[in-house]
Tab-separated table of C-alpha atoms and ligand atoms in Angstrom:
chain	number	residue	atom	x	y	z
P	1	MET	CA	-0.048	0.439	0.222
P	2	GLN	CA	2.578	2.253	0.826
P	3	GLU	CA	3.853	2.848	-2.325
P	4	LEU	CA	0.970	2.128	-4.347
P	5	LEU	CA	0.428	5.459	-2.397
P	6	ASN	CA	3.953	6.589	-2.567
P	7	ASP	CA	3.364	6.141	-7.111
P	8	ALA	CA	0.228	7.780	-7.005
P	9	ALA	CA	1.582	11.312	-5.259
P	10	SER	CA	5.104	11.527	-7.117
P	11	ARG	CA	2.073	10.586	-10.347
P	12	ALA	CA	-0.597	13.460	-9.207
P	13	ALA	CA	2.604	15.740	-8.497
P	14	ARG	CA	4.040	15.434	-11.774
P	15	TYR	CA	1.137	15.707	-13.810
P	16	LEU	CA	1.185	18.783	-11.701
P	17	ASN	CA	4.082	20.447	-12.360
P	18	ASP	CA	3.668	19.816	-15.942
P	19	ILE	CA	0.194	21.601	-16.282
P	20	PRO	CA	1.625	25.119	-17.167
P	21	GLY	CA	3.892	23.571	-20.063
P	22	ARG	CA	1.009	21.664	-21.558
P	23	ARG	CA	-2.165	21.984	-23.551
P	24	VAL	CA	-5.353	23.439	-21.683
P	25	PRO	CA	-7.376	20.804	-23.847
P	26	PRO	CA	-5.730	17.491	-24.779
P	27	CYS	CA	-4.383	16.746	-28.148
P	28	SER	CA	-6.715	14.559	-30.357
P	29	GLU	CA	-3.789	11.788	-29.958
P	30	ALA	CA	-4.124	11.774	-26.647
P	31	VAL	CA	-8.113	11.862	-27.201
P	32	ALA	CA	-8.085	8.657	-29.347
P	33	ASP	CA	-5.606	6.626	-27.474
P	34	LEU	CA	-7.837	6.354	-24.814
P	35	ALA	CA	-9.606	3.208	-27.217
P	36	ARG	CA	-7.177	1.642	-25.222
P	37	PHE	CA	-8.577	1.459	-22.205
P	38	ASP	CA	-11.878	-0.539	-24.562
P	39	ILE	CA	-10.324	-3.735	-24.041
P	40	PRO	CA	-13.025	-6.856	-22.858
P	41	TRP	CA	-13.091	-6.920	-19.483
P	42	GLN	CA	-10.531	-9.995	-18.344
P	43	ASP	CA	-10.989	-12.411	-16.098
P	44	GLU	CA	-7.969	-12.567	-14.150
P	45	PRO	CA	-7.429	-9.684	-11.308
P	46	HIS	CA	-4.522	-6.774	-12.632
P	47	ASP	CA	-1.578	-5.084	-10.290
P	48	PRO	CA	-2.760	-2.393	-9.184
P	49	ALA	CA	0.640	-0.757	-10.064
P	50	ARG	CA	-0.411	-1.819	-12.835
P	51	VAL	CA	-3.701	-0.217	-13.023
P	52	LEU	CA	-2.268	2.947	-11.681
P	53	ALA	CA	-0.173	3.077	-14.453
P	54	GLU	CA	-2.166	2.515	-17.141
P	55	LEU	CA	-4.565	5.436	-15.970
P	56	ASP	CA	-1.984	7.493	-15.608
P	57	GLU	CA	0.172	7.033	-19.306
P	58	THR	CA	-3.676	6.570	-21.217
P	59	GLY	CA	-6.034	8.445	-19.095
P	60	GLY	CA	-3.776	11.393	-17.620
P	61	PRO	CA	-3.146	12.657	-21.219
P	62	ALA	CA	-6.812	13.076	-22.082
P	63	THR	CA	-7.230	15.328	-19.358
P	64	LEU	CA	-8.890	18.804	-20.315
P	65	ALA	CA	-6.614	21.392	-17.211
P	66	SER	CA	-9.322	22.798	-15.734
P	67	THR	CA	-7.203	23.473	-12.882
P	68	GLY	CA	-4.371	25.321	-14.389
P	69	GLY	CA	-4.423	29.320	-14.945
P	70	ARG	CA	-4.956	29.601	-17.724
P	71	PHE	CA	-8.957	27.512	-18.455
P	72	PHE	CA	-11.051	30.040	-18.023
P	73	GLY	CA	-14.106	27.903	-18.768
P	74	PHE	CA	-17.485	27.522	-17.620
P	75	VAL	CA	-17.164	28.479	-14.132
P	76	VAL	CA	-15.623	25.456	-12.570
P	77	GLY	CA	-12.749	26.899	-10.699
P	78	GLY	CA	-9.246	25.277	-10.035
P	79	CYS	CA	-8.063	23.151	-6.634
P	80	LEU	CA	-6.982	24.161	-3.452
P	81	PRO	CA	-3.187	22.638	-2.125
P	82	ALA	CA	-4.975	21.715	1.177
P	83	CYS	CA	-7.597	20.699	-1.064
P	84	LEU	CA	-6.047	17.878	-3.178
P	85	ALA	CA	-4.313	17.479	0.456
P	86	ALA	CA	-7.184	16.688	2.627
P	87	ASN	CA	-8.909	14.851	-0.846
P	88	VAL	CA	-6.399	12.343	-1.167
P	89	LEU	CA	-6.287	11.894	2.995
P	90	ALA	CA	-9.613	11.591	3.296
P	91	GLY	CA	-9.687	9.125	0.410
P	92	ALA	CA	-8.214	6.900	2.615
P	93	TRP	CA	-10.243	7.430	5.601
P	94	ASP	CA	-12.445	6.528	2.736
P	95	GLN	CA	-15.979	7.951	5.432
P	96	ASN	CA	-18.916	7.829	4.375
P	97	GLY	CA	-21.081	10.755	5.791
P	98	ALA	CA	-24.310	10.563	6.241
P	99	TYR	CA	-24.109	9.544	10.672
P	100	GLN	CA	-22.413	10.899	13.315
P	101	VAL	CA	-21.687	7.152	13.913
P	102	LEU	CA	-20.579	6.485	10.872
P	103	SER	CA	-17.999	9.142	10.993
P	104	PRO	CA	-17.307	11.629	14.023
P	105	VAL	CA	-14.698	13.577	12.735
P	106	ALA	CA	-16.521	14.631	9.201
P	107	ALA	CA	-20.017	15.363	10.814
P	108	ARG	CA	-17.799	17.650	12.706
P	109	LEU	CA	-15.612	19.362	10.070
P	110	GLU	CA	-18.516	19.403	8.686
P	111	ALA	CA	-20.740	21.714	11.235
P	112	VAL	CA	-17.579	23.703	11.619
P	113	ALA	CA	-17.458	24.784	7.695
P	114	MET	CA	-20.938	25.464	8.216
P	115	ARG	CA	-20.472	27.456	11.126
P	116	TRP	CA	-18.050	29.214	9.631
P	117	LEU	CA	-19.747	29.557	6.319
P	118	ILE	CA	-23.175	30.937	7.786
P	119	GLU	CA	-21.299	33.220	9.718
P	120	LEU	CA	-18.959	34.808	6.687
P	121	PHE	CA	-22.686	35.364	4.400
P	122	GLY	CA	-24.242	36.701	7.047
P	123	LEU	CA	-27.304	34.197	7.555
P	124	PRO	CA	-28.967	34.204	10.872
P	125	PRO	CA	-27.100	31.784	13.015
P	126	ASP	CA	-29.457	28.684	13.314
P	127	THR	CA	-29.578	28.848	9.521
P	128	GLY	CA	-29.531	24.954	7.695
P	129	ALA	CA	-27.815	22.963	5.989
P	130	GLY	CA	-26.741	20.499	3.608
P	131	PHE	CA	-23.137	19.304	1.970
P	132	VAL	CA	-24.471	17.712	-0.642
P	133	THR	CA	-22.815	17.061	-4.863
P	134	GLY	CA	-22.871	20.909	-7.407
P	135	ALA	CA	-25.908	24.013	-6.603
P	136	THR	CA	-28.364	21.516	-8.948
P	137	LEU	CA	-28.521	19.457	-5.648
P	138	ALA	CA	-28.651	21.994	-4.098
P	139	ASN	CA	-31.036	24.617	-5.542
P	140	PHE	CA	-32.952	21.110	-5.660
P	141	SER	CA	-33.552	21.133	-1.998
P	142	GLY	CA	-33.823	24.055	-1.406
P	143	LEU	CA	-36.529	24.099	-3.428
P	144	ALA	CA	-37.866	20.744	-1.690
P	145	ALA	CA	-37.809	22.471	1.296
P	146	ALA	CA	-40.315	25.011	-0.038
P	147	ARG	CA	-42.346	22.880	-1.440
P	148	HIS	CA	-42.614	21.408	1.918
P	149	ALA	CA	-42.786	23.900	4.240
P	150	LEU	CA	-45.246	26.057	1.125
P	151	LEU	CA	-47.552	23.086	0.741
P	152	ALA	CA	-47.383	21.980	4.845
P	153	ARG	CA	-48.399	25.671	5.294
P	154	GLU	CA	-52.013	24.718	3.606
P	155	GLY	CA	-52.481	21.706	6.077
P	156	TRP	CA	-50.629	19.005	3.110
P	157	ASP	CA	-47.805	16.669	3.435
P	158	VAL	CA	-46.443	16.283	0.721
P	159	GLY	CA	-43.792	13.548	1.962
P	160	SER	CA	-47.501	11.289	3.012
P	161	LYS	CA	-49.808	12.819	0.160
P	162	GLY	CA	-47.568	13.400	-2.346
P	163	LEU	CA	-48.166	16.235	-5.047
P	164	PHE	CA	-52.001	14.699	-7.373
P	165	GLY	CA	-54.439	16.578	-6.356
P	166	ALA	CA	-51.773	18.963	-4.284
P	167	PRO	CA	-52.752	22.994	-3.663
P	168	GLU	CA	-51.182	24.621	-6.368
P	169	ILE	CA	-47.886	25.925	-5.422
P	170	THR	CA	-47.082	29.447	-8.289
P	171	VAL	CA	-43.283	29.337	-9.261
P	172	ILE	CA	-41.788	32.608	-10.786
P	173	VAL	CA	-38.731	32.859	-11.882
P	174	GLY	CA	-36.288	35.427	-14.468
P	175	ASP	CA	-35.831	35.111	-17.588
P	176	GLU	CA	-32.300	34.471	-17.797
P	177	VAL	CA	-33.417	31.715	-14.972
P	178	HIS	CA	-29.587	28.710	-15.088
P	179	ALA	CA	-30.371	25.730	-16.370
P	180	SER	CA	-29.571	24.409	-12.622
P	181	VAL	CA	-33.084	25.980	-11.278
P	182	LEU	CA	-35.579	24.059	-14.699
P	183	LYS	CA	-33.700	20.707	-14.030
P	184	ALA	CA	-34.523	20.820	-10.144
P	185	LEU	CA	-37.680	21.964	-10.289
P	186	ASN	CA	-38.315	19.796	-12.967
P	187	MET	CA	-37.853	17.037	-11.259
P	188	LEU	CA	-39.398	18.103	-8.811
P	189	GLY	CA	-42.837	18.102	-10.435
P	190	PHE	CA	-43.482	21.777	-10.910
P	191	GLY	CA	-42.961	21.520	-15.070
P	192	ARG	CA	-41.516	23.932	-16.469
P	193	GLU	CA	-44.588	25.491	-18.529
P	194	ARG	CA	-46.074	25.559	-15.148
P	195	LEU	CA	-43.400	28.457	-14.736
P	196	VAL	CA	-44.159	31.998	-14.142
P	197	ARG	CA	-41.446	34.074	-16.948
P	198	VAL	CA	-40.816	37.900	-15.003
P	199	PRO	CA	-38.923	38.700	-18.388
P	200	ALA	CA	-34.854	40.436	-16.194
P	201	ASP	CA	-32.917	43.249	-17.979
P	202	GLY	CA	-29.451	43.545	-20.072
P	203	GLN	CA	-27.324	42.120	-18.041
P	204	GLY	CA	-30.269	39.393	-16.679
P	205	ARG	CA	-31.187	40.854	-13.907
P	206	LEU	CA	-34.971	39.756	-13.243
P	207	ARG	CA	-36.487	42.876	-13.610
P	208	PRO	CA	-39.188	43.703	-10.341
P	209	GLU	CA	-41.683	45.775	-11.052
P	210	LEU	CA	-42.605	43.484	-13.424
P	211	LEU	CA	-43.076	40.753	-10.896
P	212	PRO	CA	-47.176	39.824	-11.061
P	213	ALA	CA	-49.565	40.275	-7.980
P	214	ILE	CA	-48.489	37.034	-6.031
P	215	SER	CA	-51.057	35.214	-3.970
P	216	GLY	CA	-51.198	32.230	-2.726
P	217	PRO	CA	-48.869	29.430	-1.300
P	218	ALA	CA	-45.551	31.211	-3.877
P	219	ILE	CA	-41.772	30.144	-4.215
P	220	VAL	CA	-39.825	32.725	-5.905
P	221	CYS	CA	-36.470	32.522	-7.641
P	222	ILE	CA	-33.637	34.621	-8.304
P	223	GLN	CA	-30.050	34.245	-9.023
P	224	ALA	CA	-27.297	36.041	-7.031
P	225	GLY	CA	-25.047	35.722	-10.185
P	226	ASN	CA	-25.948	35.113	-13.660
P	227	VAL	CA	-23.976	32.521	-14.922
P	228	ASN	CA	-23.117	34.256	-18.560
P	229	THR	CA	-22.565	38.217	-16.691
P	230	GLY	CA	-22.136	37.370	-13.234
P	231	ALA	CA	-25.219	40.363	-12.635
P	232	PHE	CA	-26.930	39.947	-9.413
P	233	ASP	CA	-30.300	40.439	-8.901
P	234	PRO	CA	-32.022	42.979	-6.928
P	235	ALA	CA	-32.757	40.254	-3.857
P	236	ALA	CA	-33.880	43.363	-1.122
P	237	GLU	CA	-36.648	44.505	-3.314
P	238	ILE	CA	-37.600	41.425	-4.807
P	239	CYS	CA	-37.187	39.815	-0.811
P	240	ALA	CA	-39.864	42.162	0.118
P	241	ARG	CA	-42.111	42.170	-2.396
P	242	ALA	CA	-42.423	38.173	-2.061
P	243	HIS	CA	-42.402	38.336	1.598
P	244	GLN	CA	-45.208	40.660	1.746
P	245	ALA	CA	-47.422	37.522	-0.161
P	246	GLY	CA	-45.807	34.760	2.185
P	247	ALA	CA	-43.831	33.714	-0.628
P	248	TRP	CA	-40.517	31.936	-0.511
P	249	VAL	CA	-37.575	33.128	-2.069
P	250	HIS	CA	-35.207	31.351	-2.885
P	251	VAL	CA	-31.552	32.193	-4.171
P	252	ASP	CA	-29.601	30.128	-7.155
P	253	GLY	CA	-25.975	31.831	-5.666
P	254	ALA	CA	-23.317	28.445	-8.063
P	255	PHE	CA	-20.402	31.195	-7.665
P	256	GLY	CA	-21.498	34.780	-6.988
P	257	LEU	CA	-23.177	33.520	-2.631
P	258	TRP	CA	-18.820	33.906	-2.502
P	259	ALA	CA	-19.015	38.169	-2.890
P	260	LEU	CA	-20.101	38.528	-0.194
P	261	ALA	CA	-17.122	36.811	1.040
P	262	ALA	CA	-14.826	40.021	-0.612
P	263	PRO	CA	-15.776	42.892	1.445
P	264	LYS	CA	-15.093	44.946	-2.639
P	265	ARG	CA	-18.009	43.149	-3.574
P	266	ALA	CA	-20.545	42.043	-1.466
P	267	PRO	CA	-22.415	44.520	-1.573
P	268	LEU	CA	-23.523	43.535	-4.982
P	269	ALA	CA	-24.699	40.895	-3.028
P	270	ALA	CA	-27.132	43.037	-1.066
P	271	GLY	CA	-30.363	41.751	0.160
P	272	VAL	CA	-29.381	38.460	-0.660
P	273	VAL	CA	-29.734	37.503	3.148
P	274	GLU	CA	-33.468	38.363	3.127
P	275	ALA	CA	-33.624	35.357	1.354
P	276	ASP	CA	-35.472	31.125	2.318
P	277	SER	CA	-32.596	30.172	0.762
P	278	TRP	CA	-29.115	29.584	-0.744
P	279	ALA	CA	-27.955	27.504	-3.133
P	280	MET	CA	-24.174	27.295	-3.636
P	281	ASP	CA	-21.283	25.822	-5.234
P	282	ALA	CA	-17.729	24.899	-3.596
P	283	HIS	CA	-16.226	23.097	-5.998
P	284	LYS	CA	-16.414	26.704	-8.425
P	285	TRP	CA	-14.799	29.417	-6.378
P	286	LEU	CA	-14.576	28.083	-3.464
P	287	ASN	CA	-11.435	26.322	-5.682
P	288	VAL	CA	-12.371	22.707	-3.653
P	289	PRO	CA	-12.436	19.790	-5.592
P	290	HIS	CA	-15.678	18.201	-7.877
P	291	ASP	CA	-17.798	17.589	-6.338
P	292	ASN	CA	-18.944	19.611	-3.773
P	293	ALA	CA	-21.472	22.575	-2.354
P	294	LEU	CA	-23.882	23.582	0.548
P	295	VAL	CA	-27.414	24.301	0.464
P	296	PHE	CA	-28.967	26.355	3.723
P	297	VAL	CA	-32.258	26.791	4.847
P	298	ARG	CA	-33.354	30.292	6.879
P	299	ASN	CA	-35.737	27.635	8.923
P	300	PRO	CA	-33.256	23.959	9.096
P	301	GLU	CA	-36.632	21.496	10.064
P	302	HIS	CA	-38.419	23.214	6.351
P	303	LEU	CA	-34.502	20.702	4.683
P	304	ARG	CA	-35.353	18.417	7.821
P	305	ALA	CA	-39.146	17.847	7.048
P	306	ALA	CA	-38.534	17.546	3.262
P	307	MET	CA	-34.869	14.895	3.259
P	308	ALA	CA	-35.265	13.084	7.058
P	309	GLU	CA	-36.154	9.629	6.872
P	310	LYS	CA	-36.531	6.654	9.719
P	311	ALA	CA	-35.193	3.349	10.070
P	312	ALA	CA	-34.626	0.943	12.199
P	313	TYR	CA	-31.285	-0.410	11.884
P	314	LEU	CA	-30.394	4.194	11.731
P	315	ILE	CA	-28.718	5.058	14.239
P	316	GLU	CA	-29.311	8.150	15.858
P	317	GLN	CA	-27.374	10.728	17.543
P	318	GLU	CA	-27.709	14.088	19.743
P	319	GLY	CA	-27.439	16.390	17.326
P	320	ARG	CA	-27.170	16.721	13.671
P	321	GLU	CA	-27.190	13.427	11.528
P	322	PRO	CA	-25.789	15.246	8.316
P	323	CYS	CA	-27.722	12.744	5.757
P	324	HIS	CA	-31.495	14.208	7.428
P	325	TYR	CA	-29.923	17.518	5.758
P	326	THR	CA	-29.418	15.435	1.756
P	327	PRO	CA	-31.187	14.007	-0.119
P	328	GLU	CA	-28.494	11.043	0.128
P	329	PHE	CA	-28.187	8.783	2.631
P	330	SER	CA	-24.712	7.244	1.810
P	331	ARG	CA	-22.027	9.705	0.765
P	332	ARG	CA	-18.449	10.930	0.689
P	333	ALA	CA	-17.925	13.046	3.348
P	334	ARG	CA	-17.382	16.065	0.984
P	335	GLY	CA	-17.118	18.804	3.646
P	336	ILE	CA	-13.759	18.202	5.033
P	337	GLU	CA	-12.026	19.672	1.951
P	338	ILE	CA	-14.116	23.017	2.553
P	339	TRP	CA	-13.369	22.532	6.250
P	340	ALA	CA	-10.062	22.476	4.791
P	341	ALA	CA	-10.866	24.938	2.510
P	342	LEU	CA	-11.998	27.267	4.942
P	343	ARG	CA	-8.529	26.888	7.359
P	344	SER	CA	-5.812	27.112	4.878
P	345	LEU	CA	-7.461	30.681	3.211
P	346	GLY	CA	-8.541	32.047	5.400
P	347	LYS	CA	-10.999	35.574	5.539
P	348	SER	CA	-8.067	37.586	4.862
P	349	GLY	CA	-6.954	34.350	1.922
P	350	LEU	CA	-10.614	34.100	0.420
P	351	ALA	CA	-11.304	37.600	0.348
P	352	GLU	CA	-8.071	37.760	-1.403
P	353	GLN	CA	-9.187	35.137	-3.672
P	354	ILE	CA	-12.727	36.254	-4.715
P	355	ASP	CA	-11.853	40.187	-5.676
P	356	ARG	CA	-8.191	38.574	-7.078
P	357	CYS	CA	-10.414	36.983	-9.928
P	358	CYS	CA	-12.831	39.973	-10.434
P	359	ARG	CA	-9.672	42.152	-11.598
P	360	LEU	CA	-8.011	39.650	-13.786
P	361	ALA	CA	-11.693	39.691	-14.833
P	362	VAL	CA	-11.960	43.598	-15.548
P	363	ARG	CA	-8.005	43.038	-16.793
P	364	PHE	CA	-9.553	41.277	-19.507
P	365	ALA	CA	-12.075	42.864	-20.441
P	366	ASP	CA	-9.995	45.923	-20.756
P	367	GLY	CA	-7.503	44.878	-22.917
P	368	LEU	CA	-10.540	43.477	-25.286
P	369	ARG	CA	-12.241	47.232	-25.580
P	370	LYS	CA	-8.702	48.305	-26.077
P	371	ALA	CA	-8.103	46.636	-29.459
P	372	GLY	CA	-11.986	47.659	-29.803
P	373	TYR	CA	-13.658	44.436	-29.287
P	374	ALA	CA	-17.389	45.215	-27.648
P	375	VAL	CA	-17.309	43.761	-24.470
P	376	LEU	CA	-20.994	42.353	-23.942
P	377	ASN	CA	-21.726	43.247	-20.151
P	378	GLU	CA	-20.194	45.232	-16.997
P	379	VAL	CA	-17.792	43.640	-15.200
P	380	VAL	CA	-18.626	43.199	-11.799
P	381	LEU	CA	-17.516	40.043	-11.223
P	382	ASN	CA	-15.465	37.586	-12.773
P	383	GLN	CA	-17.501	36.726	-16.025
P	384	VAL	CA	-16.198	38.286	-19.714
P	385	LEU	CA	-18.493	37.853	-22.087
P	386	VAL	CA	-16.515	39.585	-25.998
P	387	ASP	CA	-17.786	40.018	-29.586
P	388	PHE	CA	-15.659	40.082	-31.824
P	389	GLY	CA	-18.287	41.637	-34.622
P	390	ASP	CA	-20.234	38.407	-35.357
P	391	ALA	CA	-21.590	35.569	-34.511
P	392	GLU	CA	-19.131	33.171	-37.428
P	393	LYS	CA	-16.041	35.198	-36.626
P	394	THR	CA	-17.275	35.228	-33.106
P	395	ARG	CA	-17.492	31.457	-32.485
P	396	GLU	CA	-14.212	31.904	-35.060
P	397	VAL	CA	-12.537	32.855	-32.965
P	398	ILE	CA	-12.842	30.386	-30.411
P	399	ARG	CA	-12.641	27.587	-32.396
P	400	ARG	CA	-8.621	28.988	-33.029
P	401	LEU	CA	-8.023	28.978	-29.501
P	402	GLN	CA	-9.795	25.944	-28.710
P	403	ALA	CA	-6.995	23.909	-31.131
P	404	GLU	CA	-4.652	25.933	-30.403
P	405	GLY	CA	-4.323	25.317	-26.327
P	406	LEU	CA	-2.884	27.915	-25.031
P	407	CYS	CA	-5.383	28.429	-23.278
P	408	TRP	CA	-9.393	27.204	-23.255
P	409	PHE	CA	-12.552	29.932	-23.906
P	410	GLY	CA	-16.170	28.445	-24.143
P	411	GLY	CA	-18.935	30.463	-25.953
P	412	THR	CA	-22.186	32.053	-25.243
P	413	VAL	CA	-25.238	33.600	-27.065
P	414	TRP	CA	-26.283	36.198	-24.651
P	415	GLN	CA	-29.500	38.037	-25.850
P	416	GLN	CA	-29.418	37.536	-29.577
P	417	HIS	CA	-25.709	38.035	-29.902
P	418	THR	CA	-23.084	35.559	-29.953
P	419	ALA	CA	-19.685	35.882	-27.479
P	420	MET	CA	-17.358	34.338	-25.949
P	421	ARG	CA	-17.011	33.440	-22.313
P	422	ILE	CA	-14.116	34.678	-20.229
P	423	SER	CA	-14.611	33.032	-16.080
P	424	VAL	CA	-11.528	33.622	-14.113
P	425	SER	CA	-13.006	31.270	-11.084
P	426	SER	CA	-9.224	30.102	-10.067
P	427	HIS	CA	-6.727	30.879	-7.427
P	428	ALA	CA	-4.478	29.317	-9.337
P	429	THR	CA	-4.431	32.550	-12.151
P	430	CYS	CA	-2.017	34.624	-12.302
P	431	GLU	CA	-1.639	38.013	-13.798
P	432	ALA	CA	1.219	36.492	-16.593
P	433	ASP	CA	-1.586	33.490	-17.550
P	434	VAL	CA	-3.933	36.614	-18.081
P	435	ASP	CA	-1.657	38.546	-20.628
P	436	GLU	CA	-0.824	34.944	-22.249
P	437	SER	CA	-3.966	34.165	-22.884
P	438	LEU	CA	-5.315	38.187	-24.016
P	439	GLN	CA	-2.006	38.086	-26.435
P	440	ALA	CA	-3.873	34.329	-27.891
P	441	ILE	CA	-6.811	35.740	-28.014
P	442	LEU	CA	-5.895	39.273	-29.964
P	443	ARG	CA	-3.767	36.658	-32.376
P	444	ALA	CA	-7.163	34.431	-33.550
P	445	ALA	CA	-9.224	37.344	-33.269
P	446	ALA	CA	-6.704	38.808	-35.795
P	447	GLU	CA	-6.612	35.708	-38.222
P	448	ALA	CA	-9.847	34.707	-38.105
L	501	PLP	C1	-22.370	26.399	-12.297
L	501	PLP	C2	-23.821	26.346	-11.508
L	501	PLP	C3	-25.104	26.317	-11.659
L	501	PLP	C4	-24.884	24.785	-11.377
L	501	PLP	O1	-24.307	24.401	-10.892
L	501	PLP	P1	-23.895	22.548	-10.565
L	501	PLP	O2	-22.550	22.569	-9.963
L	501	PLP	O3	-23.555	22.248	-11.937
L	501	PLP	O4	-24.634	21.122	-10.373
L	501	PLP	C5	-25.965	27.010	-10.721
L	501	PLP	N1	-26.146	27.767	-10.908
L	501	PLP	C6	-25.946	28.701	-11.556
L	501	PLP	C7	-25.490	30.481	-11.609
L	501	PLP	C8	-24.065	28.554	-12.060
L	501	PLP	O5	-23.262	29.284	-12.206
């Protein structure tokens, strides 16, 4: 075991050391070589050291180097050293995070990480939380709590009676709602066609003056950080209006909620703490390994009512049982990595990580504007949208950059404009990465 783990550690370290000098996307030969994995499953056991070597030699080159400093696609985030190291050690522990009895250490570290984050975001001290895979499941969990609470208020226990015949819940979303909220609502039985959509402005912010009159049970879904522009819905105004009508406000803050960690960016999220539930990724901007996210619910009893189940063989102790707040029973003890991130960064380190990404996004935007290209969004956070003239040219710039491989960007269509997306979400990105990538963009744009 010792030899095997040393081998794994040195292969992992070599992989990371090589990243600054390698292409961000894998080359086509490396992807073609994945065919080596396509063998008939053999009868005999295979030496673990050989398994690891095959994985490293064939798998490693076919990775996307998203943990490096020049990956700007989607909103992915890197991986902090303390988190990777904690992930390796916790892998050896192989804890099941479901119950305190299964892992006292996982339960305690989750409780500590949860408390630190509640303080950091300024949420009410007895806010509850669940540790889930991603913002999609965090949205699902927050909305499940909402569904449970609103129907309970109508005298309907959705856990026992289900949705058929239940009082109707109106669900209101902004026009630029994230796909994961639609997916969560769809899985919860709300149905895409039943949603009430409110127009958004040019930055993707829900326009509160166009909110319909709300009566009866209702959920209003807002976002803190639009996936394309980084813009925030005006939470204070929306929460005030929704709460007047007794509605539940759910915030998709997958990456944007982290603005609250950086004093200079926090005003963007003004009012989000007034909401009733919040979804937030840790694997994005906190730079924790995948998969890792949290759902927060103002009244933890609503989340618990939606999630907790009992069975005679399951041992419950005093205090917080983690699986009472998540869709899963058995799961990875993913809070360990969140704790490691917060412990290693400290408040100032986290503030600097968030703020630096925002400054680097502005650096991209300034460079692009100076070269005469149109930046489509107000660069308030870590997201930049750039239009190189027309849709075909913009797509060609993205194609050229992905083929060259020095850096990586994806595309989008933002309110009818084809654009290249730039997301700065990694601790590993520095000014030199941005400047080198900017040169690559300008070269590709000139050639296109
Ligand atoms: C990424 C993202 C999600 C979905 O998160 P996953 O971690 O992929 O499940 C939801 N909302 C927003 C705004 C996002 O950026």
